Amino acid sequence: MTAFVNRVYTLFSKTLREKAFVRSVAVLAGGTALAQGLAVLASPLLTRLYTPFDFGLLATYTSIFSILVVVASLRYEVAISLPEDDGTASNLLVLSLAIVLGMSIVGGVVVWLLRDYIAYWINAPDLQPYLWLLPLSFLGAGVYQVLNYWAVRKHAYGWIAQTKLSQGLGIVLTQAGAGLLQLGPVGLLLGDVIGRMSGSGILVTLAWRQDRTLLKRVNVPALRWAAFRYRKFPLLSGGSALLNSAGLQLPPLLLAAFYGPQVAGWFALGQRVIAVPMTLMGRAVAQVYLGEASRLAQENPRALHSLFLKTARRLLLVGGVPIAILGTSSPWLFEFLFGDHWHDAGVYVQLLAMMFIVQLVVVPLSQTLNVLERQDLQLAWDTGRLMMVVGGIVAASAL
């Protein structure tokens, strides 16, 4: 009888955890979907206010920034969800924020000194006057990134969803307003900067309101210990994250360098309307997956494998239908929705449809090796991926 009761209790607890996981995913995905829905709904207006060349400059700018921002805190932010005690986690939070500030200052000096060379290397001289915005984007996104991981640790998924909506509104309103004022490409860039910085205030309020006692106990010896304990993240995961980010972000940068900003702009619209929403949806799942996987890695490693496979199957089912539609009709849809100049963007989406569905499945699960602290395998994986992406585009240009 006792064994039967224990079995019923175990099944009931498992069901509750699964429902909580799905509910958390729904909250984050809902906030992300609303934010990205705003961007998609605004795109027909923005494509008539800005040219493919303008979008190409934005794509080049965001590629440079996005490659670097993943190491804004040297990947210590990923470790925030791992310690069993909140004291160590709070030290990791403060350590990560301090590193972001230092990296932003260094980045600002480098951009100021090398701005002419950077514009030349990426074949985008029109971007040179706006490169001073890069350190601001870096600081805003870096701080948000760190605070986001703290919120994940606290399972504050509703707060994170609010920040996603705040970011989406900031981007759309700024870009649309600047476009109506005919400010040119700087309108797109300013919208990106404001969007990156939005949402941090909400997460700062959450951290201070709920955990100010912990944060006041942070001290230098504890910071040093936390930095040493989780040293694998900057030493191994940092390089892996750079390679992973480069694999995702180099295509528009290389397209601009080899074929000019207009081609990068066509590619960028496809990313804005299709790839970015799907990636961010995947990241919403990833944040919940990370929290659950971190717990299972300590309590029940066998269940982590089951969670991995179940998450992959669900993502494949969710993304299959919209990708099938895009694969058959995207050139016509893009020309109809965004204007005559954007037909080629639809062709790009059609050709990359399979990539989008694979990316949707892979992005949320990519944290698994970090949870298992196998950053060596992650580094090898990302190195191979980067070589394939860059090699494919370089070979196409050479031919």
Short mmCIF file of C-alpha atoms in Angstrom, two decimals:
data_model
loop_
_atom_site.label_atom_id
_atom_site.label_comp_id
_atom_site.label_asym_id
_atom_site.label_seq_id
_atom_site.Cartn_x
_atom_site.Cartn_y
_atom_site.Cartn_z
CA MET A 1 0.00 0.00 0.00
CA THR A 2 2.83 2.38 0.91
CA ALA A 3 4.57 1.66 -2.40
CA PHE A 4 1.35 2.43 -4.28
CA VAL A 5 0.90 5.76 -2.46
CA ASN A 6 4.53 6.71 -3.17
CA ARG A 7 4.06 5.88 -6.85
CA VAL A 8 0.90 8.01 -7.09
CA TYR A 9 2.66 10.89 -5.32
CA THR A 10 5.64 10.65 -7.68
CA LEU A 11 3.43 10.69 -10.77
CA PHE A 12 1.41 13.61 -9.40
CA SER A 13 4.55 15.62 -8.63
CA LYS A 14 5.96 14.91 -12.08
CA THR A 15 2.72 16.08 -13.73
CA LEU A 16 2.74 19.30 -11.72
CA ARG A 17 6.37 19.99 -12.71
CA GLU A 18 5.61 19.35 -16.37
CA LYS A 19 2.60 21.67 -16.24
CA ALA A 20 4.70 24.34 -14.51
CA PHE A 21 7.35 23.98 -17.22
CA VAL A 22 4.80 24.38 -20.01
CA ARG A 23 3.15 27.31 -18.22
CA SER A 24 6.51 29.07 -17.79
CA VAL A 25 7.32 28.53 -21.45
CA ALA A 26 3.90 29.93 -22.38
CA VAL A 27 4.48 33.10 -20.30
CA LEU A 28 7.90 33.79 -21.80
CA ALA A 29 6.89 32.79 -25.30
CA GLY A 30 3.79 34.98 -25.01
CA GLY A 31 5.83 38.04 -24.06
CA THR A 32 8.33 37.32 -26.81
CA ALA A 33 5.56 36.74 -29.35
CA LEU A 34 3.91 40.06 -28.49
CA ALA A 35 7.20 41.92 -28.81
CA GLN A 36 8.10 40.30 -32.09
CA GLY A 37 4.53 40.65 -33.31
CA LEU A 38 4.95 44.40 -32.97
CA ALA A 39 8.14 44.24 -35.06
CA VAL A 40 6.49 42.12 -37.75
CA LEU A 41 3.37 44.31 -37.87
CA ALA A 42 5.52 47.42 -38.18
CA SER A 43 7.69 45.95 -40.94
CA PRO A 44 5.36 46.88 -43.88
CA LEU A 45 5.55 50.50 -42.70
CA LEU A 46 9.30 50.43 -42.05
CA THR A 47 10.10 48.91 -45.45
CA ARG A 48 8.37 51.90 -47.03
CA LEU A 49 10.21 54.39 -44.80
CA TYR A 50 13.65 52.80 -45.20
CA THR A 51 15.48 51.28 -48.18
CA PRO A 52 17.13 47.85 -48.43
CA PHE A 53 20.44 49.76 -48.17
CA ASP A 54 19.35 51.22 -44.79
CA PHE A 55 18.35 47.79 -43.53
CA GLY A 56 21.71 46.50 -44.71
CA LEU A 57 23.53 49.05 -42.55
CA LEU A 58 21.40 48.00 -39.59
CA ALA A 59 22.17 44.33 -40.27
CA THR A 60 25.89 45.07 -40.42
CA TYR A 61 25.75 47.07 -37.19
CA THR A 62 23.78 44.42 -35.30
CA SER A 63 26.08 41.66 -36.59
CA ILE A 64 29.16 43.35 -35.13
CA PHE A 65 27.39 44.06 -31.86
CA SER A 66 25.72 40.64 -31.52
CA ILE A 67 28.95 38.72 -32.06
CA LEU A 68 30.62 40.57 -29.18
CA VAL A 69 27.79 40.97 -26.67
CA VAL A 70 27.69 37.26 -25.84
CA VAL A 71 30.94 37.76 -23.90
CA ALA A 72 29.89 41.07 -22.32
CA SER A 73 30.31 39.48 -18.88
CA LEU A 74 32.73 36.74 -20.00
CA ARG A 75 29.85 34.23 -19.73
CA TYR A 76 29.72 34.39 -15.93
CA GLU A 77 26.03 35.28 -16.27
CA VAL A 78 25.27 31.73 -17.46
CA ALA A 79 26.58 30.41 -14.13
CA ILE A 80 24.11 32.49 -12.09
CA SER A 81 21.45 29.78 -12.24
CA LEU A 82 23.79 26.97 -11.17
CA PRO A 83 24.79 27.50 -7.47
CA GLU A 84 22.59 25.89 -4.85
CA ASP A 85 22.84 28.94 -2.57
CA ASP A 86 21.71 32.45 -3.45
CA GLY A 87 24.79 33.98 -1.82
CA THR A 88 27.15 32.63 -4.47
CA ALA A 89 24.66 33.51 -7.19
CA SER A 90 24.44 37.13 -5.97
CA ASN A 91 28.23 37.41 -6.13
CA LEU A 92 28.14 36.12 -9.68
CA LEU A 93 25.47 38.73 -10.49
CA VAL A 94 27.60 41.63 -9.21
CA LEU A 95 30.74 40.21 -10.82
CA SER A 96 28.97 39.94 -14.17
CA LEU A 97 27.66 43.51 -14.02
CA ALA A 98 31.12 44.88 -13.16
CA ILE A 99 32.64 43.05 -16.11
CA VAL A 100 29.97 44.41 -18.47
CA LEU A 101 30.76 47.97 -17.40
CA GLY A 102 34.50 47.47 -17.86
CA MET A 103 34.08 45.81 -21.26
CA SER A 104 31.80 48.63 -22.43
CA ILE A 105 34.38 51.28 -21.55
CA VAL A 106 37.16 49.38 -23.30
CA GLY A 107 34.92 48.78 -26.32
CA GLY A 108 34.09 52.48 -26.55
CA VAL A 109 37.77 53.42 -26.67
CA VAL A 110 38.52 50.79 -29.33
CA VAL A 111 35.60 51.87 -31.53
CA TRP A 112 36.61 55.52 -31.27
CA LEU A 113 40.21 54.79 -32.27
CA LEU A 114 39.45 52.31 -35.07
CA ARG A 115 36.13 53.58 -36.44
CA ASP A 116 37.56 54.39 -39.90
CA TYR A 117 39.22 50.99 -40.21
CA ILE A 118 36.10 49.15 -39.02
CA ALA A 119 33.95 50.85 -41.67
CA TYR A 120 36.51 49.96 -44.33
CA TRP A 121 36.84 46.32 -43.28
CA ILE A 122 33.09 45.72 -43.43
CA ASN A 123 32.63 47.60 -46.72
CA ALA A 124 30.13 50.01 -45.13
CA PRO A 125 31.62 53.55 -45.08
CA ASP A 126 28.13 55.01 -44.55
CA LEU A 127 28.07 53.31 -41.15
CA GLN A 128 31.17 55.09 -39.85
CA PRO A 129 29.37 58.17 -38.40
CA TYR A 130 27.14 55.92 -36.29
CA LEU A 131 29.67 53.47 -34.83
CA TRP A 132 29.74 55.46 -31.56
CA LEU A 133 26.38 53.86 -30.80
CA LEU A 134 27.98 50.40 -30.50
CA PRO A 135 29.26 50.77 -26.90
CA LEU A 136 25.81 52.00 -25.80
CA SER A 137 24.12 48.96 -27.34
CA PHE A 138 26.78 46.74 -25.77
CA LEU A 139 26.25 48.20 -22.28
CA GLY A 140 22.46 48.10 -22.45
CA ALA A 141 22.26 44.57 -23.77
CA GLY A 142 25.01 43.30 -21.47
CA VAL A 143 23.28 44.58 -18.33
CA TYR A 144 19.94 43.19 -19.49
CA GLN A 145 21.54 39.83 -20.28
CA VAL A 146 22.96 39.49 -16.76
CA LEU A 147 19.76 40.59 -15.01
CA ASN A 148 17.78 38.24 -17.22
CA TYR A 149 19.71 35.23 -15.91
CA TRP A 150 19.07 36.37 -12.34
CA ALA A 151 15.36 36.58 -13.11
CA VAL A 152 15.52 33.05 -14.58
CA ARG A 153 17.08 31.82 -11.35
CA LYS A 154 14.19 33.39 -9.45
CA HIS A 155 11.66 31.92 -11.92
CA ALA A 156 10.36 35.46 -12.53
CA TYR A 157 9.17 34.62 -16.02
CA GLY A 158 6.32 37.13 -15.92
CA TRP A 159 8.79 39.95 -15.30
CA ILE A 160 10.96 38.79 -18.17
CA ALA A 161 7.92 38.73 -20.46
CA GLN A 162 7.19 42.36 -19.52
CA THR A 163 10.72 43.37 -20.48
CA LYS A 164 10.36 41.71 -23.88
CA LEU A 165 7.26 43.77 -24.58
CA SER A 166 9.00 46.94 -23.37
CA GLN A 167 11.90 46.28 -25.72
CA GLY A 168 9.62 45.63 -28.68
CA LEU A 169 7.73 48.87 -28.11
CA GLY A 170 10.95 50.86 -27.78
CA ILE A 171 12.34 49.56 -31.05
CA VAL A 172 9.17 49.96 -33.12
CA LEU A 173 8.19 53.43 -31.87
CA THR A 174 11.70 54.83 -32.28
CA GLN A 175 12.27 53.39 -35.74
CA ALA A 176 8.83 54.42 -37.03
CA GLY A 177 9.08 57.93 -35.59
CA ALA A 178 12.57 58.50 -36.99
CA GLY A 179 11.46 57.12 -40.35
CA LEU A 180 8.52 59.53 -40.54
CA LEU A 181 10.98 62.35 -39.79
CA GLN A 182 13.15 61.03 -42.65
CA LEU A 183 16.27 60.73 -40.51
CA GLY A 184 17.67 57.93 -42.67
CA PRO A 185 19.50 54.84 -41.36
CA VAL A 186 20.26 56.43 -37.99
CA GLY A 187 16.56 55.92 -37.14
CA LEU A 188 16.93 52.16 -37.42
CA LEU A 189 20.13 52.23 -35.37
CA LEU A 190 18.67 54.39 -32.60
CA GLY A 191 15.69 52.08 -32.37
CA ASP A 192 18.03 49.15 -31.89
CA VAL A 193 19.96 50.97 -29.13
CA ILE A 194 16.80 51.94 -27.24
CA GLY A 195 15.40 48.44 -27.59
CA ARG A 196 18.58 46.88 -26.19
CA MET A 197 18.49 49.14 -23.14
CA SER A 198 14.77 48.80 -22.45
CA GLY A 199 13.63 46.36 -19.83
CA SER A 200 16.69 46.53 -17.58
CA GLY A 201 14.94 48.90 -15.18
CA ILE A 202 12.18 46.36 -14.56
CA LEU A 203 14.69 43.62 -13.73
CA VAL A 204 16.79 45.94 -11.52
CA THR A 205 13.63 46.72 -9.52
CA LEU A 206 12.90 43.00 -9.16
CA ALA A 207 16.43 42.15 -7.97
CA TRP A 208 16.63 45.03 -5.49
CA ARG A 209 13.12 44.58 -4.11
CA GLN A 210 13.43 40.86 -3.47
CA ASP A 211 17.15 40.35 -2.84
CA ARG A 212 18.65 43.58 -1.52
CA THR A 213 19.84 41.81 1.66
CA LEU A 214 21.80 39.29 -0.40
CA LEU A 215 23.26 41.97 -2.64
CA LYS A 216 24.45 44.03 0.34
CA ARG A 217 26.48 41.03 1.53
CA VAL A 218 28.55 40.86 -1.65
CA ASN A 219 32.26 41.37 -0.91
CA VAL A 220 35.57 41.19 -2.75
CA PRO A 221 36.78 37.82 -1.35
CA ALA A 222 33.47 36.20 -2.27
CA LEU A 223 33.66 37.72 -5.76
CA ARG A 224 37.14 36.26 -6.21
CA TRP A 225 36.00 32.84 -5.04
CA ALA A 226 33.00 32.85 -7.38
CA ALA A 227 35.18 33.97 -10.29
CA PHE A 228 37.61 31.11 -9.63
CA ARG A 229 34.92 28.46 -8.98
CA TYR A 230 33.22 29.14 -12.32
CA ARG A 231 36.39 29.95 -14.29
CA LYS A 232 35.48 27.44 -17.01
CA PHE A 233 32.84 29.82 -18.29
CA PRO A 234 35.24 32.60 -19.35
CA LEU A 235 38.08 30.20 -20.22
CA LEU A 236 36.09 27.73 -22.33
CA SER A 237 32.49 28.85 -22.64
CA GLY A 238 33.53 32.39 -23.63
CA GLY A 239 35.37 31.21 -26.72
CA SER A 240 32.59 28.78 -27.54
CA ALA A 241 29.95 31.50 -27.23
CA LEU A 242 31.93 33.80 -29.54
CA LEU A 243 32.16 31.04 -32.14
CA ASN A 244 28.47 30.22 -31.78
CA SER A 245 27.47 33.87 -32.09
CA ALA A 246 29.79 34.36 -35.06
CA GLY A 247 28.17 31.40 -36.79
CA LEU A 248 24.78 33.07 -36.39
CA GLN A 249 25.77 36.69 -37.03
CA LEU A 250 28.53 36.55 -39.66
CA PRO A 251 26.27 35.86 -42.68
CA PRO A 252 24.86 39.42 -42.97
CA LEU A 253 28.30 40.86 -42.23
CA LEU A 254 29.92 38.75 -44.95
CA LEU A 255 27.09 39.45 -47.39
CA ALA A 256 27.65 43.18 -46.90
CA ALA A 257 31.41 42.80 -47.31
CA PHE A 258 31.16 40.67 -50.48
CA TYR A 259 28.00 41.99 -52.16
CA GLY A 260 27.17 45.36 -50.53
CA PRO A 261 24.65 46.58 -47.93
CA GLN A 262 21.61 46.20 -50.21
CA VAL A 263 21.99 42.42 -50.41
CA ALA A 264 22.55 42.35 -46.65
CA GLY A 265 19.32 44.36 -46.32
CA TRP A 266 17.29 41.76 -48.22
CA PHE A 267 18.74 39.05 -46.03
CA ALA A 268 18.09 41.18 -42.91
CA LEU A 269 14.38 41.58 -43.60
CA GLY A 270 13.99 37.81 -43.76
CA GLN A 271 15.82 37.56 -40.46
CA ARG A 272 13.68 40.31 -38.92
CA VAL A 273 10.34 38.85 -39.97
CA ILE A 274 11.09 35.12 -39.73
CA ALA A 275 14.40 34.12 -38.15
CA VAL A 276 14.57 36.58 -35.25
CA PRO A 277 11.04 35.88 -33.96
CA MET A 278 11.68 32.14 -34.17
CA THR A 279 15.07 32.48 -32.47
CA LEU A 280 13.67 34.63 -29.68
CA MET A 281 10.79 32.20 -29.25
CA GLY A 282 13.40 29.49 -28.94
CA ARG A 283 15.31 31.56 -26.39
CA ALA A 284 12.14 31.96 -24.34
CA VAL A 285 11.93 28.17 -24.21
CA ALA A 286 15.69 28.07 -23.53
CA GLN A 287 15.40 30.21 -20.41
CA VAL A 288 12.81 27.89 -18.88
CA TYR A 289 14.72 24.84 -20.13
CA LEU A 290 17.91 26.16 -18.50
CA GLY A 291 16.22 26.58 -15.13
CA GLU A 292 14.66 23.10 -15.26
CA ALA A 293 17.77 21.43 -16.68
CA SER A 294 20.00 22.97 -13.99
CA ARG A 295 17.74 21.45 -11.34
CA LEU A 296 17.58 18.03 -13.00
CA ALA A 297 21.36 17.91 -13.54
CA GLN A 298 21.73 17.99 -9.75
CA GLU A 299 18.68 15.98 -8.68
CA ASN A 300 17.85 13.54 -11.49
CA PRO A 301 20.30 13.38 -14.45
CA ARG A 302 18.25 10.67 -16.20
CA ALA A 303 15.25 12.98 -16.40
CA LEU A 304 17.41 15.60 -18.14
CA HIS A 305 17.73 13.33 -21.17
CA SER A 306 13.96 12.90 -21.30
CA LEU A 307 13.43 16.66 -21.03
CA PHE A 308 15.91 17.23 -23.87
CA LEU A 309 14.09 14.90 -26.28
CA LYS A 310 10.61 16.09 -25.30
CA THR A 311 11.55 19.76 -25.82
CA ALA A 312 13.06 18.99 -29.24
CA ARG A 313 9.93 17.15 -30.42
CA ARG A 314 7.58 19.91 -29.30
CA LEU A 315 9.62 22.64 -31.00
CA LEU A 316 9.74 20.66 -34.24
CA LEU A 317 5.96 20.30 -34.24
CA VAL A 318 5.39 24.00 -33.46
CA GLY A 319 7.67 25.25 -36.23
CA GLY A 320 6.83 22.77 -38.97
CA VAL A 321 3.63 24.30 -40.37
CA PRO A 322 4.69 27.98 -40.67
CA ILE A 323 8.01 26.98 -42.23
CA ALA A 324 6.22 24.82 -44.81
CA ILE A 325 4.05 27.80 -45.80
CA LEU A 326 7.07 30.07 -46.12
CA GLY A 327 8.94 27.53 -48.19
CA THR A 328 6.25 27.62 -50.88
CA SER A 329 5.02 31.23 -50.99
CA SER A 330 7.48 33.65 -49.35
CA PRO A 331 8.66 35.54 -52.53
CA TRP A 332 5.09 36.51 -53.41
CA LEU A 333 4.21 37.30 -49.78
CA PHE A 334 7.22 39.56 -49.28
CA GLU A 335 6.58 41.53 -52.46
CA PHE A 336 2.92 41.97 -51.53
CA LEU A 337 3.49 42.93 -47.88
CA PHE A 338 6.67 44.96 -48.04
CA GLY A 339 6.81 46.45 -51.52
CA ASP A 340 8.35 45.74 -54.91
CA HIS A 341 11.93 46.25 -53.67
CA TRP A 342 11.67 43.30 -51.28
CA HIS A 343 10.92 40.36 -53.59
CA ASP A 344 14.47 39.03 -53.26
CA ALA A 345 14.13 38.96 -49.47
CA GLY A 346 11.32 36.43 -49.95
CA VAL A 347 13.55 34.31 -52.17
CA TYR A 348 16.18 34.25 -49.42
CA VAL A 349 13.58 33.11 -46.88
CA GLN A 350 12.41 30.37 -49.23
CA LEU A 351 15.93 29.02 -49.63
CA LEU A 352 16.65 29.16 -45.90
CA ALA A 353 13.37 27.63 -44.69
CA MET A 354 14.98 24.39 -43.48
CA MET A 355 17.63 26.34 -41.61
CA PHE A 356 14.95 28.25 -39.71
CA ILE A 357 13.24 25.13 -38.39
CA VAL A 358 16.53 23.53 -37.35
CA GLN A 359 17.55 26.75 -35.61
CA LEU A 360 14.26 26.84 -33.70
CA VAL A 361 14.93 23.37 -32.30
CA VAL A 362 18.65 23.79 -31.61
CA VAL A 363 18.74 27.22 -29.89
CA PRO A 364 16.85 26.23 -26.71
CA LEU A 365 18.82 23.01 -26.29
CA SER A 366 22.24 24.59 -26.81
CA GLN A 367 22.60 25.27 -23.06
CA THR A 368 22.70 21.57 -22.20
CA LEU A 369 26.48 21.24 -22.37
CA ASN A 370 26.89 24.35 -20.19
CA VAL A 371 24.55 22.84 -17.60
CA LEU A 372 26.69 19.68 -17.61
CA GLU A 373 29.83 21.87 -17.47
CA ARG A 374 31.17 20.25 -20.66
CA GLN A 375 32.36 23.48 -22.21
CA ASP A 376 35.12 21.56 -24.02
CA LEU A 377 32.54 19.76 -26.17
CA GLN A 378 30.61 22.99 -26.73
CA LEU A 379 33.80 24.67 -27.96
CA ALA A 380 34.48 21.87 -30.46
CA TRP A 381 30.87 21.95 -31.71
CA ASP A 382 30.85 25.71 -32.23
CA THR A 383 34.23 25.67 -33.97
CA GLY A 384 32.98 23.20 -36.56
CA ARG A 385 29.75 25.13 -37.06
CA LEU A 386 31.56 28.42 -37.64
CA MET A 387 33.89 26.83 -40.19
CA MET A 388 30.93 25.48 -42.16
CA VAL A 389 29.03 28.79 -42.18
CA VAL A 390 31.99 30.95 -43.15
CA GLY A 391 33.30 28.39 -45.60
CA GLY A 392 29.97 28.21 -47.41
CA ILE A 393 29.68 31.98 -47.94
CA VAL A 394 33.34 32.46 -48.84
CA ALA A 395 33.15 29.61 -51.36
CA ALA A 396 30.02 31.13 -52.91
CA SER A 397 31.79 34.47 -53.26
CA ALA A 398 34.88 32.88 -54.79
CA LEU A 399 32.74 31.03 -57.36
#
